[in-house]
mmCIF file of C-alpha atoms in Angstrom:
data_model
loop_
_atom_site.group_PDB
_atom_site.id
_atom_site.type_symbol
_atom_site.label_atom_id
_atom_site.label_comp_id
_atom_site.label_asym_id
_atom_site.label_seq_id
_atom_site.Cartn_x
_atom_site.Cartn_y
_atom_site.Cartn_z
ATOM 1 C CA MET R 88 -105.055 -14.487 -148.461
ATOM 2 C CA ARG R 89 -104.481 -16.802 -151.316
ATOM 3 C CA ARG R 90 -103.524 -19.538 -148.784
ATOM 4 C CA ASN R 91 -106.879 -19.450 -147.381
ATOM 5 C CA PRO R 92 -109.714 -17.879 -149.258
ATOM 6 C CA GLU R 93 -112.064 -19.392 -147.402
ATOM 7 C CA ARG R 94 -111.738 -17.322 -144.835
ATOM 8 C CA LEU R 95 -111.248 -14.364 -146.637
ATOM 9 C CA ALA R 96 -115.018 -15.017 -148.165
ATOM 10 C CA TRP R 97 -116.368 -15.469 -144.635
ATOM 11 C CA ALA R 98 -115.088 -12.054 -143.816
ATOM 12 C CA VAL R 99 -116.287 -10.210 -146.623
ATOM 13 C CA LEU R 100 -119.726 -11.958 -145.911
ATOM 14 C CA LEU R 101 -119.619 -10.951 -142.298
ATOM 15 C CA VAL R 102 -118.290 -7.769 -143.138
ATOM 16 C CA SER R 103 -121.241 -6.968 -145.614
ATOM 17 C CA PHE R 104 -123.776 -8.672 -143.654
ATOM 18 C CA ALA R 105 -122.923 -6.092 -140.730
ATOM 19 C CA VAL R 106 -122.883 -3.279 -143.029
ATOM 20 C CA PHE R 107 -126.405 -4.515 -144.060
ATOM 21 C CA CYS R 108 -127.678 -4.845 -140.590
ATOM 22 C CA PHE R 109 -126.574 -1.104 -139.740
ATOM 23 C CA LEU R 110 -127.801 0.057 -143.043
ATOM 24 C CA VAL R 111 -131.121 -1.579 -142.495
ATOM 25 C CA ILE R 112 -131.101 0.113 -138.850
ATOM 26 C CA ALA R 113 -129.447 3.470 -139.757
ATOM 27 C CA VAL R 114 -131.320 4.477 -142.544
ATOM 28 C CA PRO R 115 -134.534 4.352 -141.319
ATOM 29 C CA TRP R 116 -133.560 5.883 -138.134
ATOM 30 C CA GLY R 117 -131.914 8.594 -139.990
ATOM 31 C CA VAL R 118 -134.826 9.533 -142.022
ATOM 32 C CA ARG R 119 -136.957 9.247 -139.071
ATOM 33 C CA SER R 120 -134.403 11.258 -137.224
ATOM 34 C CA TYR R 121 -134.960 13.802 -139.658
ATOM 35 C CA LEU R 122 -138.552 13.868 -140.046
ATOM 36 C CA ILE R 123 -138.703 14.529 -136.364
ATOM 37 C CA ASN R 124 -136.171 17.004 -136.025
ATOM 38 C CA ALA R 125 -135.866 19.091 -139.112
ATOM 39 C CA THR R 126 -137.167 22.664 -138.933
ATOM 40 C CA VAL R 127 -138.072 25.514 -141.135
ATOM 41 C CA ALA R 128 -137.391 29.283 -140.363
ATOM 42 C CA ARG R 129 -140.372 30.842 -140.014
ATOM 43 C CA GLU R 130 -141.191 35.016 -140.389
ATOM 44 C CA ALA R 131 -142.715 37.590 -138.198
ATOM 45 C CA LEU R 132 -144.705 40.971 -139.068
ATOM 46 C CA VAL R 133 -143.446 44.074 -137.907
ATOM 47 C CA GLU R 134 -145.937 46.864 -137.567
ATOM 48 C CA SER R 135 -145.375 50.488 -136.466
ATOM 49 C CA LEU R 136 -147.874 51.710 -134.096
ATOM 50 C CA GLU R 137 -146.204 55.539 -133.839
ATOM 51 C CA GLY R 138 -143.231 56.788 -135.313
ATOM 52 C CA THR R 139 -140.864 55.302 -137.409
ATOM 53 C CA VAL R 140 -139.531 51.574 -136.470
ATOM 54 C CA VAL R 141 -136.078 50.674 -137.541
ATOM 55 C CA VAL R 142 -135.508 46.882 -138.861
ATOM 56 C CA GLU R 143 -132.135 45.128 -139.462
ATOM 57 C CA ASP R 144 -132.290 42.336 -141.401
ATOM 58 C CA PRO R 145 -129.749 39.696 -140.776
ATOM 59 C CA ARG R 146 -128.977 39.140 -144.732
ATOM 60 C CA GLY R 147 -127.543 42.073 -144.885
ATOM 61 C CA GLY R 148 -128.375 45.490 -146.847
ATOM 62 C CA PRO R 149 -129.277 48.877 -145.413
ATOM 63 C CA ALA R 150 -131.787 48.937 -142.282
ATOM 64 C CA LYS R 151 -135.180 49.275 -143.501
ATOM 65 C CA PRO R 152 -137.650 52.158 -141.909
ATOM 66 C CA VAL R 153 -141.239 51.226 -141.247
ATOM 67 C CA MET R 154 -143.392 54.030 -141.039
ATOM 68 C CA ALA R 155 -146.389 54.371 -138.718
ATOM 69 C CA GLY R 156 -149.358 52.542 -140.076
ATOM 70 C CA ASN R 157 -146.989 50.377 -142.194
ATOM 71 C CA SER R 158 -145.882 46.586 -141.716
ATOM 72 C CA ILE R 159 -143.363 43.967 -143.177
ATOM 73 C CA SER R 160 -142.483 40.526 -142.970
ATOM 74 C CA VAL R 161 -138.918 40.066 -141.080
ATOM 75 C CA PRO R 162 -137.002 36.981 -141.436
ATOM 76 C CA GLU R 163 -135.250 35.065 -138.471
ATOM 77 C CA GLY R 164 -132.463 36.926 -136.773
ATOM 78 C CA SER R 165 -134.110 40.688 -137.683
ATOM 79 C CA THR R 166 -133.267 42.883 -135.054
ATOM 80 C CA ILE R 167 -136.098 45.439 -134.353
ATOM 81 C CA ILE R 168 -135.469 49.117 -132.922
ATOM 82 C CA VAL R 169 -138.094 51.131 -131.211
ATOM 83 C CA ASP R 170 -136.897 55.013 -130.465
ATOM 84 C CA GLU R 171 -138.024 57.616 -128.203
ATOM 85 C CA LYS R 172 -140.886 58.439 -130.248
ATOM 86 C CA ALA R 173 -141.951 55.297 -131.762
ATOM 87 C CA GLN R 174 -143.968 52.108 -130.695
ATOM 88 C CA ALA R 175 -144.186 48.704 -132.451
ATOM 89 C CA ILE R 176 -146.170 45.155 -132.988
ATOM 90 C CA VAL R 177 -144.541 42.055 -133.787
ATOM 91 C CA THR R 178 -146.901 39.281 -134.704
ATOM 92 C CA PHE R 179 -145.496 35.779 -135.119
ATOM 93 C CA PHE R 180 -146.580 32.733 -137.311
ATOM 94 C CA ASP R 181 -148.494 31.202 -134.311
ATOM 95 C CA GLN R 182 -150.311 34.529 -133.669
ATOM 96 C CA SER R 183 -148.823 35.413 -130.654
ATOM 97 C CA PHE R 184 -147.231 39.008 -130.283
ATOM 98 C CA ILE R 185 -145.265 41.387 -128.445
ATOM 99 C CA ARG R 186 -145.577 45.120 -127.922
ATOM 100 C CA LEU R 187 -142.419 47.177 -128.121
ATOM 101 C CA PHE R 188 -142.519 50.013 -126.097
ATOM 102 C CA ASN R 189 -140.306 53.242 -126.460
ATOM 103 C CA PRO R 190 -137.170 52.984 -126.460
ATOM 104 C CA SER R 191 -136.662 49.331 -127.125
ATOM 105 C CA GLN R 192 -134.388 46.960 -129.103
ATOM 106 C CA VAL R 193 -134.967 43.424 -129.778
ATOM 107 C CA GLU R 194 -133.515 40.495 -131.876
ATOM 108 C CA LEU R 195 -135.988 37.966 -133.207
ATOM 109 C CA SER R 196 -133.221 35.003 -132.417
ATOM 110 C CA ARG R 197 -135.171 31.644 -133.405
ATOM 111 C CA MET R 198 -138.538 31.912 -135.173
ATOM 112 C CA ARG R 199 -138.904 27.791 -136.285
ATOM 113 C CA SER R 200 -141.444 24.885 -136.693
ATOM 114 C CA PRO R 201 -140.792 21.473 -137.427
ATOM 115 C CA ARG R 202 -140.828 20.966 -141.224
ATOM 116 C CA PHE R 203 -142.922 17.968 -141.242
ATOM 117 C CA SER R 204 -146.505 16.906 -139.690
ATOM 118 C CA LEU R 205 -145.021 13.846 -138.241
ATOM 119 C CA SER R 206 -143.014 15.748 -135.612
ATOM 120 C CA ARG R 207 -144.461 15.964 -131.914
ATOM 121 C CA LYS R 208 -141.810 18.856 -131.117
ATOM 122 C CA PRO R 209 -143.130 22.546 -130.381
ATOM 123 C CA SER R 210 -142.267 25.345 -132.497
ATOM 124 C CA GLU R 211 -139.876 27.693 -130.991
ATOM 125 C CA ILE R 212 -139.641 31.444 -130.617
ATOM 126 C CA SER R 213 -136.655 32.842 -128.735
ATOM 127 C CA ILE R 214 -136.154 36.514 -128.493
ATOM 128 C CA GLU R 215 -132.923 38.395 -127.153
ATOM 129 C CA MET R 216 -134.216 41.616 -125.150
ATOM 130 C CA ARG R 217 -131.168 43.809 -125.609
ATOM 131 C CA GLY R 218 -133.294 46.927 -124.061
ATOM 132 C CA GLY R 219 -136.121 48.390 -123.174
ATOM 133 C CA ARG R 220 -139.929 47.142 -122.272
ATOM 134 C CA MET R 221 -142.294 44.605 -124.352
ATOM 135 C CA ARG R 222 -145.399 43.338 -123.301
ATOM 136 C CA MET R 223 -145.610 39.669 -124.559
ATOM 137 C CA VAL R 224 -148.859 37.900 -125.335
ATOM 138 C CA THR R 225 -148.791 33.747 -125.846
ATOM 139 C CA VAL R 226 -151.395 31.690 -127.345
ATOM 140 C CA LEU R 227 -152.586 28.366 -126.624
ATOM 141 C CA ALA R 228 -152.015 26.138 -129.722
ATOM 142 C CA LEU R 229 -154.777 23.818 -130.677
ATOM 143 C CA GLU R 230 -152.355 21.502 -133.085
ATOM 144 C CA ARG R 231 -148.583 22.261 -132.150
ATOM 145 C CA PRO R 232 -147.881 24.000 -128.984
ATOM 146 C CA THR R 233 -144.862 26.761 -129.066
ATOM 147 C CA HIS R 234 -141.605 27.217 -126.720
ATOM 148 C CA TYR R 235 -141.262 30.808 -125.642
ATOM 149 C CA GLU R 236 -138.276 32.038 -124.590
ATOM 150 C CA VAL R 237 -136.830 35.829 -123.716
ATOM 151 C CA HIS R 238 -133.148 36.314 -123.150
ATOM 152 C CA SER R 239 -131.671 39.268 -121.664
ATOM 153 C CA LEU R 240 -128.145 40.485 -120.057
ATOM 154 C CA GLN R 241 -129.141 39.139 -116.747
ATOM 155 C CA ALA R 242 -131.705 36.228 -117.365
ATOM 156 C CA VAL R 243 -133.666 33.736 -119.251
ATOM 157 C CA SER R 244 -137.457 33.695 -119.078
ATOM 158 C CA SER R 245 -139.194 30.612 -120.248
ATOM 159 C CA LEU R 246 -143.046 31.905 -120.920
ATOM 160 C CA ALA R 247 -146.123 29.381 -120.548
ATOM 161 C CA PRO R 248 -148.454 29.473 -123.439
ATOM 162 C CA ASN R 249 -151.785 31.451 -122.842
ATOM 163 C CA GLY R 250 -150.159 34.009 -120.854
ATOM 164 C CA SER R 251 -149.589 37.903 -120.842
ATOM 165 C CA TYR R 252 -146.396 39.078 -119.747
ATOM 166 C CA THR R 253 -144.383 42.462 -119.302
ATOM 167 C CA ILE R 254 -140.309 42.044 -119.547
ATOM 168 C CA ASP R 255 -138.071 45.262 -118.808
ATOM 169 C CA VAL R 256 -134.380 45.507 -119.168
ATOM 170 C CA THR R 257 -132.246 47.649 -118.677
ATOM 171 C CA ASN R 258 -128.208 47.467 -118.104
ATOM 172 C CA GLU R 259 -128.652 46.811 -114.386
ATOM 173 C CA ARG R 260 -131.327 44.369 -113.974
ATOM 174 C CA THR R 261 -134.265 42.252 -115.798
ATOM 175 C CA GLU R 262 -137.723 42.706 -114.397
ATOM 176 C CA VAL R 263 -140.372 40.183 -115.559
ATOM 177 C CA VAL R 264 -144.213 40.457 -114.552
ATOM 178 C CA ALA R 265 -146.367 37.327 -115.075
ATOM 179 C CA HIS R 266 -150.337 39.132 -115.695
ATOM 180 C CA ARG R 267 -151.739 35.895 -117.074
ATOM 181 C CA GLY R 268 -150.052 32.520 -117.162
ATOM 182 C CA GLU R 269 -146.557 31.298 -115.419
ATOM 183 C CA ALA R 270 -143.118 31.851 -116.348
ATOM 184 C CA THR R 271 -139.929 30.356 -115.248
ATOM 185 C CA VAL R 272 -136.730 33.131 -114.831
ATOM 186 C CA THR R 273 -133.246 31.917 -114.487
ATOM 187 C CA SER R 274 -130.430 33.953 -113.566
ATOM 188 C CA THR R 275 -127.464 34.323 -116.262
ATOM 189 C CA ASN R 276 -125.139 35.746 -113.644
ATOM 190 C CA PRO R 277 -121.829 34.067 -112.737
ATOM 191 C CA GLY R 278 -121.445 32.893 -109.272
ATOM 192 C CA VAL R 279 -124.988 32.603 -108.294
ATOM 193 C CA ARG R 280 -125.694 29.376 -106.688
ATOM 194 C CA SER R 281 -127.655 26.754 -108.654
ATOM 195 C CA ALA R 282 -130.171 26.572 -105.842
ATOM 196 C CA GLU R 283 -130.975 30.101 -106.259
ATOM 197 C CA GLU R 284 -130.783 30.624 -109.831
ATOM 198 C CA THR R 285 -134.523 30.056 -110.918
ATOM 199 C CA VAL R 286 -137.509 31.553 -109.718
ATOM 200 C CA TYR R 287 -141.220 30.314 -110.882
ATOM 201 C CA LEU R 288 -143.672 33.214 -111.189
ATOM 202 C CA SER R 289 -147.477 32.417 -111.240
ATOM 203 C CA GLN R 290 -150.163 34.529 -112.344
ATOM 204 C CA ARG R 291 -150.108 38.226 -111.019
ATOM 205 C CA GLU R 292 -146.309 37.884 -110.093
ATOM 206 C CA ARG R 293 -143.232 39.520 -110.579
ATOM 207 C CA THR R 294 -139.267 39.118 -110.075
ATOM 208 C CA SER R 295 -136.307 41.366 -110.661
ATOM 209 C CA VAL R 296 -132.759 39.828 -111.408
ATOM 210 C CA ARG R 297 -130.227 42.488 -110.812
ATOM 211 C CA ALA R 298 -126.574 42.285 -112.352
ATOM 212 C CA GLY R 299 -124.560 39.485 -110.425
ATOM 213 C CA GLU R 300 -127.650 38.826 -107.937
ATOM 214 C CA ALA R 301 -130.005 35.759 -107.760
ATOM 215 C CA PRO R 302 -133.703 36.642 -108.929
ATOM 216 C CA THR R 303 -136.159 38.011 -106.030
ATOM 217 C CA VAL R 304 -138.560 36.003 -104.572
ATOM 218 C CA PRO R 305 -141.859 36.587 -106.493
ATOM 219 C CA LEU R 306 -143.823 40.095 -105.826
ATOM 220 C CA PRO R 307 -147.271 40.759 -106.296
ATOM 221 C CA ALA R 308 -147.690 42.292 -109.719
ATOM 222 C CA ALA R 309 -149.201 45.681 -108.713
ATOM 223 C CA ARG R 310 -146.670 48.154 -107.538
ATOM 224 C CA ASP R 311 -146.357 51.698 -106.582
ATOM 225 C CA ILE R 312 -144.823 53.725 -109.359
ATOM 226 C CA LEU R 313 -144.434 56.933 -107.612
ATOM 227 C CA ILE R 314 -140.996 58.200 -106.897
ATOM 228 C CA ASN R 315 -140.639 59.451 -103.196
ATOM 229 C CA GLY R 316 -144.397 59.261 -102.752
ATOM 230 C CA ASP R 317 -143.720 58.722 -98.704
ATOM 231 C CA PHE R 318 -141.507 62.133 -98.637
ATOM 232 C CA SER R 319 -138.518 60.175 -96.971
ATOM 233 C CA GLN R 320 -136.296 62.149 -99.335
ATOM 234 C CA PRO R 321 -136.063 65.875 -99.906
ATOM 235 C CA LEU R 322 -139.005 67.210 -101.943
ATOM 236 C CA SER R 323 -137.013 67.165 -105.073
ATOM 237 C CA THR R 324 -136.551 64.252 -105.421
ATOM 238 C CA GLY R 325 -139.357 63.033 -107.744
ATOM 239 C CA TRP R 326 -141.404 66.187 -107.139
ATOM 240 C CA ARG R 327 -141.365 69.584 -108.376
ATOM 241 C CA ALA R 328 -143.061 72.534 -106.362
ATOM 242 C CA PHE R 329 -144.769 75.683 -107.715
ATOM 243 C CA ASN R 330 -147.628 77.957 -107.767
ATOM 244 C CA ASP R 331 -150.309 79.002 -110.141
ATOM 245 C CA GLN R 332 -152.159 82.157 -109.665
ATOM 246 C CA GLY R 333 -154.657 81.776 -112.645
ATOM 247 C CA GLY R 334 -155.901 84.942 -114.488
ATOM 248 C CA ASP R 335 -157.380 86.632 -111.541
ATOM 249 C CA GLY R 336 -154.455 89.336 -111.266
ATOM 250 C CA GLY R 337 -153.355 87.721 -107.712
ATOM 251 C CA ASN R 338 -149.800 87.983 -106.402
ATOM 252 C CA VAL R 339 -149.978 85.824 -102.653
ATOM 253 C CA ASP R 340 -148.529 82.576 -103.137
ATOM 254 C CA GLY R 341 -148.994 79.866 -101.140
ATOM 255 C CA THR R 342 -145.798 77.948 -99.351
ATOM 256 C CA VAL R 343 -144.757 73.958 -99.610
ATOM 257 C CA THR R 344 -142.705 72.799 -96.542
ATOM 258 C CA MET R 345 -141.764 69.182 -95.332
ATOM 259 C CA VAL R 346 -142.855 69.009 -92.036
ATOM 260 C CA THR R 347 -143.310 65.933 -89.250
ATOM 261 C CA ASP R 348 -147.012 66.007 -88.194
ATOM 262 C CA GLY R 349 -148.733 63.135 -85.820
ATOM 263 C CA GLY R 350 -145.636 60.741 -87.028
ATOM 264 C CA PHE R 351 -146.372 61.276 -90.617
ATOM 265 C CA ARG R 352 -143.750 62.600 -92.804
ATOM 266 C CA ALA R 353 -145.773 65.276 -94.864
ATOM 267 C CA VAL R 354 -146.243 67.971 -96.970
ATOM 268 C CA ARG R 355 -148.025 71.242 -96.053
ATOM 269 C CA PHE R 356 -149.834 73.495 -98.168
ATOM 270 C CA TYR R 357 -150.021 76.986 -96.317
ATOM 271 C CA ARG R 358 -151.613 80.041 -97.718
ATOM 272 C CA THR R 359 -153.228 83.211 -95.935
ATOM 273 C CA GLY R 360 -154.139 86.933 -96.719
ATOM 274 C CA GLY R 361 -155.829 85.590 -100.234
ATOM 275 C CA GLU R 362 -159.132 86.249 -99.592
ATOM 276 C CA TYR R 363 -161.116 86.684 -103.082
ATOM 277 C CA ASN R 364 -158.080 85.960 -104.972
ATOM 278 C CA HIS R 365 -157.636 82.367 -106.071
ATOM 279 C CA CYS R 366 -154.411 80.313 -105.888
ATOM 280 C CA GLU R 367 -153.158 76.855 -106.504
ATOM 281 C CA THR R 368 -150.226 75.401 -104.534
ATOM 282 C CA ILE R 369 -148.573 72.745 -106.016
ATOM 283 C CA ILE R 370 -146.515 69.635 -106.024
ATOM 284 C CA GLU R 371 -146.353 67.511 -109.254
ATOM 285 C CA GLN R 372 -144.647 64.242 -110.389
ATOM 286 C CA THR R 373 -144.092 63.579 -114.203
ATOM 287 C CA ILE R 374 -144.683 60.165 -114.946
ATOM 288 C CA ASP R 375 -144.754 59.464 -118.536
ATOM 289 C CA ARG R 376 -145.399 55.781 -117.976
ATOM 290 C CA ASP R 377 -147.238 53.595 -120.074
ATOM 291 C CA PHE R 378 -149.920 51.228 -118.660
ATOM 292 C CA PRO R 379 -149.686 47.656 -118.746
ATOM 293 C CA ASP R 380 -152.062 46.530 -121.937
ATOM 294 C CA PRO R 381 -154.815 45.897 -121.052
ATOM 295 C CA PRO R 382 -154.715 47.458 -117.534
ATOM 296 C CA THR R 383 -156.360 45.986 -114.742
ATOM 297 C CA THR R 384 -155.483 47.907 -111.529
ATOM 298 C CA LEU R 385 -155.488 51.433 -110.862
ATOM 299 C CA ILE R 386 -155.672 52.566 -107.356
ATOM 300 C CA ILE R 387 -154.407 56.168 -105.655
ATOM 301 C CA ARG R 388 -153.791 56.078 -101.963
ATOM 302 C CA ALA R 389 -152.926 59.107 -99.498
ATOM 303 C CA ASN R 390 -153.095 60.375 -96.096
ATOM 304 C CA VAL R 391 -154.617 63.842 -96.150
ATOM 305 C CA LYS R 392 -155.545 66.271 -93.362
ATOM 306 C CA LEU R 393 -157.334 69.664 -93.626
ATOM 307 C CA VAL R 394 -156.519 71.935 -91.099
ATOM 308 C CA TYR R 395 -158.154 75.377 -92.935
ATOM 309 C CA GLN R 396 -160.287 76.341 -95.579
ATOM 310 C CA SER R 397 -161.534 79.873 -96.129
ATOM 311 C CA LEU R 398 -163.708 79.081 -99.434
ATOM 312 C CA SER R 399 -166.680 76.748 -98.688
ATOM 313 C CA GLY R 400 -167.017 73.374 -100.076
ATOM 314 C CA GLY R 401 -165.225 73.053 -103.680
ATOM 315 C CA GLY R 402 -165.422 77.081 -104.403
ATOM 316 C CA TYR R 403 -168.234 78.643 -106.991
ATOM 317 C CA GLN R 404 -167.271 76.016 -109.663
ATOM 318 C CA SER R 405 -166.643 72.883 -107.546
ATOM 319 C CA SER R 406 -162.657 73.226 -108.567
ATOM 320 C CA GLU R 407 -161.121 74.859 -105.349
ATOM 321 C CA TYR R 408 -160.531 72.517 -102.430
ATOM 322 C CA PRO R 409 -158.078 72.898 -99.847
ATOM 323 C CA LEU R 410 -156.486 69.570 -100.962
ATOM 324 C CA MET R 411 -157.055 67.989 -104.366
ATOM 325 C CA ILE R 412 -155.459 64.764 -106.095
ATOM 326 C CA ARG R 413 -155.343 65.003 -110.169
ATOM 327 C CA MET R 414 -153.990 62.350 -112.244
ATOM 328 C CA THR R 415 -153.497 63.301 -115.935
ATOM 329 C CA TYR R 416 -153.481 60.401 -118.319
ATOM 330 C CA ARG R 417 -154.347 59.600 -122.104
ATOM 331 C CA ASP R 418 -155.818 56.806 -123.898
ATOM 332 C CA VAL R 419 -154.290 54.821 -127.028
ATOM 333 C CA TYR R 420 -155.244 57.875 -129.130
ATOM 334 C CA GLY R 421 -153.595 60.521 -127.318
ATOM 335 C CA SER R 422 -156.748 62.077 -126.086
ATOM 336 C CA GLU R 423 -155.936 63.389 -122.614
ATOM 337 C CA THR R 424 -157.847 63.823 -119.792
ATOM 338 C CA HIS R 425 -157.865 63.951 -115.663
ATOM 339 C CA TRP R 426 -159.382 62.033 -112.681
ATOM 340 C CA VAL R 427 -159.751 64.713 -109.762
ATOM 341 C CA GLN R 428 -160.772 64.067 -106.355
ATOM 342 C CA GLY R 429 -161.160 66.980 -103.620
ATOM 343 C CA PHE R 430 -161.303 67.252 -100.025
ATOM 344 C CA TYR R 431 -163.384 69.496 -97.963
ATOM 345 C CA TYR R 432 -164.496 69.746 -94.572
ATOM 346 C CA GLN R 433 -166.987 72.635 -94.269
ATOM 347 C CA ASN R 434 -169.568 73.860 -96.781
ATOM 348 C CA LEU R 435 -171.033 76.850 -95.108
ATOM 349 C CA ALA R 436 -172.151 78.497 -98.280
ATOM 350 C CA GLY R 437 -173.651 75.451 -100.021
ATOM 351 C CA ASN R 438 -171.141 75.277 -103.023
ATOM 352 C CA PRO R 439 -171.060 72.785 -105.375
ATOM 353 C CA THR R 440 -168.649 69.476 -104.472
ATOM 354 C CA GLN R 441 -168.521 67.663 -107.581
ATOM 355 C CA ASN R 442 -165.706 65.350 -107.161
ATOM 356 C CA GLY R 443 -165.373 66.095 -103.807
ATOM 357 C CA LEU R 444 -165.196 64.254 -100.485
ATOM 358 C CA GLN R 445 -166.343 65.738 -97.017
ATOM 359 C CA ILE R 446 -163.851 64.204 -94.382
ATOM 360 C CA PRO R 447 -163.241 65.280 -90.614
ATOM 361 C CA GLN R 448 -161.173 68.613 -89.723
ATOM 362 C CA ALA R 449 -157.720 68.459 -88.151
ATOM 363 C CA MET R 450 -157.503 64.560 -88.326
ATOM 364 C CA TRP R 451 -155.403 62.352 -90.601
ATOM 365 C CA TYR R 452 -157.840 60.387 -93.231
ATOM 366 C CA PRO R 453 -156.692 57.555 -95.114
ATOM 367 C CA PHE R 454 -158.229 58.037 -98.592
ATOM 368 C CA ASP R 455 -158.225 54.906 -100.927
ATOM 369 C CA SER R 456 -159.950 55.614 -104.659
ATOM 370 C CA GLY R 457 -160.315 51.734 -104.933
ATOM 371 C CA ASN R 458 -159.526 50.563 -108.512
ATOM 372 C CA LEU R 459 -160.254 53.118 -110.829
ATOM 373 C CA ILE R 460 -160.095 50.605 -114.031
ATOM 374 C CA GLY R 461 -163.805 50.402 -115.403
ATOM 375 C CA HIS R 462 -164.993 53.932 -113.650
ATOM 376 C CA LEU R 463 -162.909 56.349 -115.819
ATOM 377 C CA PRO R 464 -164.349 58.064 -118.921
ATOM 378 C CA ILE R 465 -161.674 56.330 -121.436
ATOM 379 C CA VAL R 466 -159.440 53.049 -120.994
ATOM 380 C CA PRO R 467 -155.875 54.748 -119.899
ATOM 381 C CA TYR R 468 -153.125 54.294 -122.066
ATOM 382 C CA LYS R 469 -150.300 56.237 -120.572
ATOM 383 C CA ILE R 470 -150.052 58.062 -117.134
ATOM 384 C CA VAL R 471 -148.663 61.431 -117.582
ATOM 385 C CA SER R 472 -148.365 62.898 -114.280
ATOM 386 C CA LEU R 473 -149.667 62.796 -110.476
ATOM 387 C CA ARG R 474 -150.767 66.274 -108.796
ATOM 388 C CA VAL R 475 -151.099 67.189 -105.383
ATOM 389 C CA TYR R 476 -152.490 70.467 -104.343
ATOM 390 C CA ALA R 477 -154.254 73.370 -102.558
ATOM 391 C CA SER R 478 -156.768 75.481 -104.189
ATOM 392 C CA GLY R 479 -158.993 78.507 -103.413
ATOM 393 C CA TRP R 480 -158.333 81.423 -100.958
ATOM 394 C CA SER R 481 -156.546 80.818 -97.667
ATOM 395 C CA TYR R 482 -156.021 77.065 -96.751
ATOM 396 C CA GLU R 483 -153.708 74.854 -94.826
ATOM 397 C CA SER R 484 -153.387 71.328 -95.393
ATOM 398 C CA LEU R 485 -151.099 68.351 -95.309
ATOM 399 C CA VAL R 486 -150.592 65.052 -97.524
ATOM 400 C CA SER R 487 -148.603 62.257 -96.260
ATOM 401 C CA ASP R 488 -147.584 58.732 -98.125
ATOM 402 C CA VAL R 489 -149.178 58.903 -101.584
ATOM 403 C CA SER R 490 -149.390 55.891 -103.670
ATOM 404 C CA LEU R 491 -150.183 55.185 -107.622
ATOM 405 C CA ILE R 492 -150.669 51.586 -107.902
ATOM 406 C CA VAL R 493 -150.795 50.343 -110.898
ATOM 407 C CA GLU R 494 -151.158 46.649 -112.561
#
């Protein structure tokens, strides 16, 4: 170094120039990268619709209960637990929201927005759905879009803005329904081939991902929620059979039997010797299921056949038909009411036939209610039960292929 100071000077000069060039490029690039990629954590508002909702704060401390009608702000990473008697709404910073039905548990894994307006990156909302059912409504942002993701044990679902989706998660499967908007559902099951692991949903489509399997092909969003409505299994699967004698002191019960008639697997309601004495012979299925919000489709279908009725029309009060279908449902405030459809083939006595439909005797008749949404006296929020029964004095009637289609 002492023998060749000029070489040292040039080396120092070149290294300094290289450092200078690096800093000239790296510092603005680093600042720009920070301005573009820096994010800020956001909060969400948790409101209890009914019951007590429990919130676990990631920063520690005891879990926080949220009573019905109250709300609290929660940070990123919070876990929200909704038990069997509670429901909640979580509103995010971009005004999108999720509704948690009972019982459910979710973690708000990521809620972030770019820190600076210079960034063109979207905001992010990522939810880990550990179990239960939720409805998510995404928004179409006017300024900055949001990327929405829902993670479960079996799948990752990317949800498009301006959409409405239902996600149902158990240990066995994840079901995603796109009521409005589009979704991409990717299986997280190991061993699923890449060509099969992703399904694209359009509006009013659904898919299901079971443990160890690829997503199913897209299916229509509307589905039959009854169990064993085709009576292919024993009647005890899904249904309960019983008699209701009412208050007139009768003691002649009707019978419920499984039969095959004209190629149909059917349930037969039969009662004889009951003249001038009321009885209802019933099969009933408890459903206790919340409707999609808002509901768009509610259709009841059944094949019905009337063989005999001793009481004309619908009886003296239009409530005793040889075959009836009754759906019990509630509105969002808990008020309970019924939709009723009766069937008869003769009305020689001229009895009232409100909610009754006259059909041919001894012939199978395919009944379709049409879409009941918009025609019910209250907007349905929860379906409580579906009852199929014969009512009156003496009767013989059959029913097969009962469906309750909802979306």
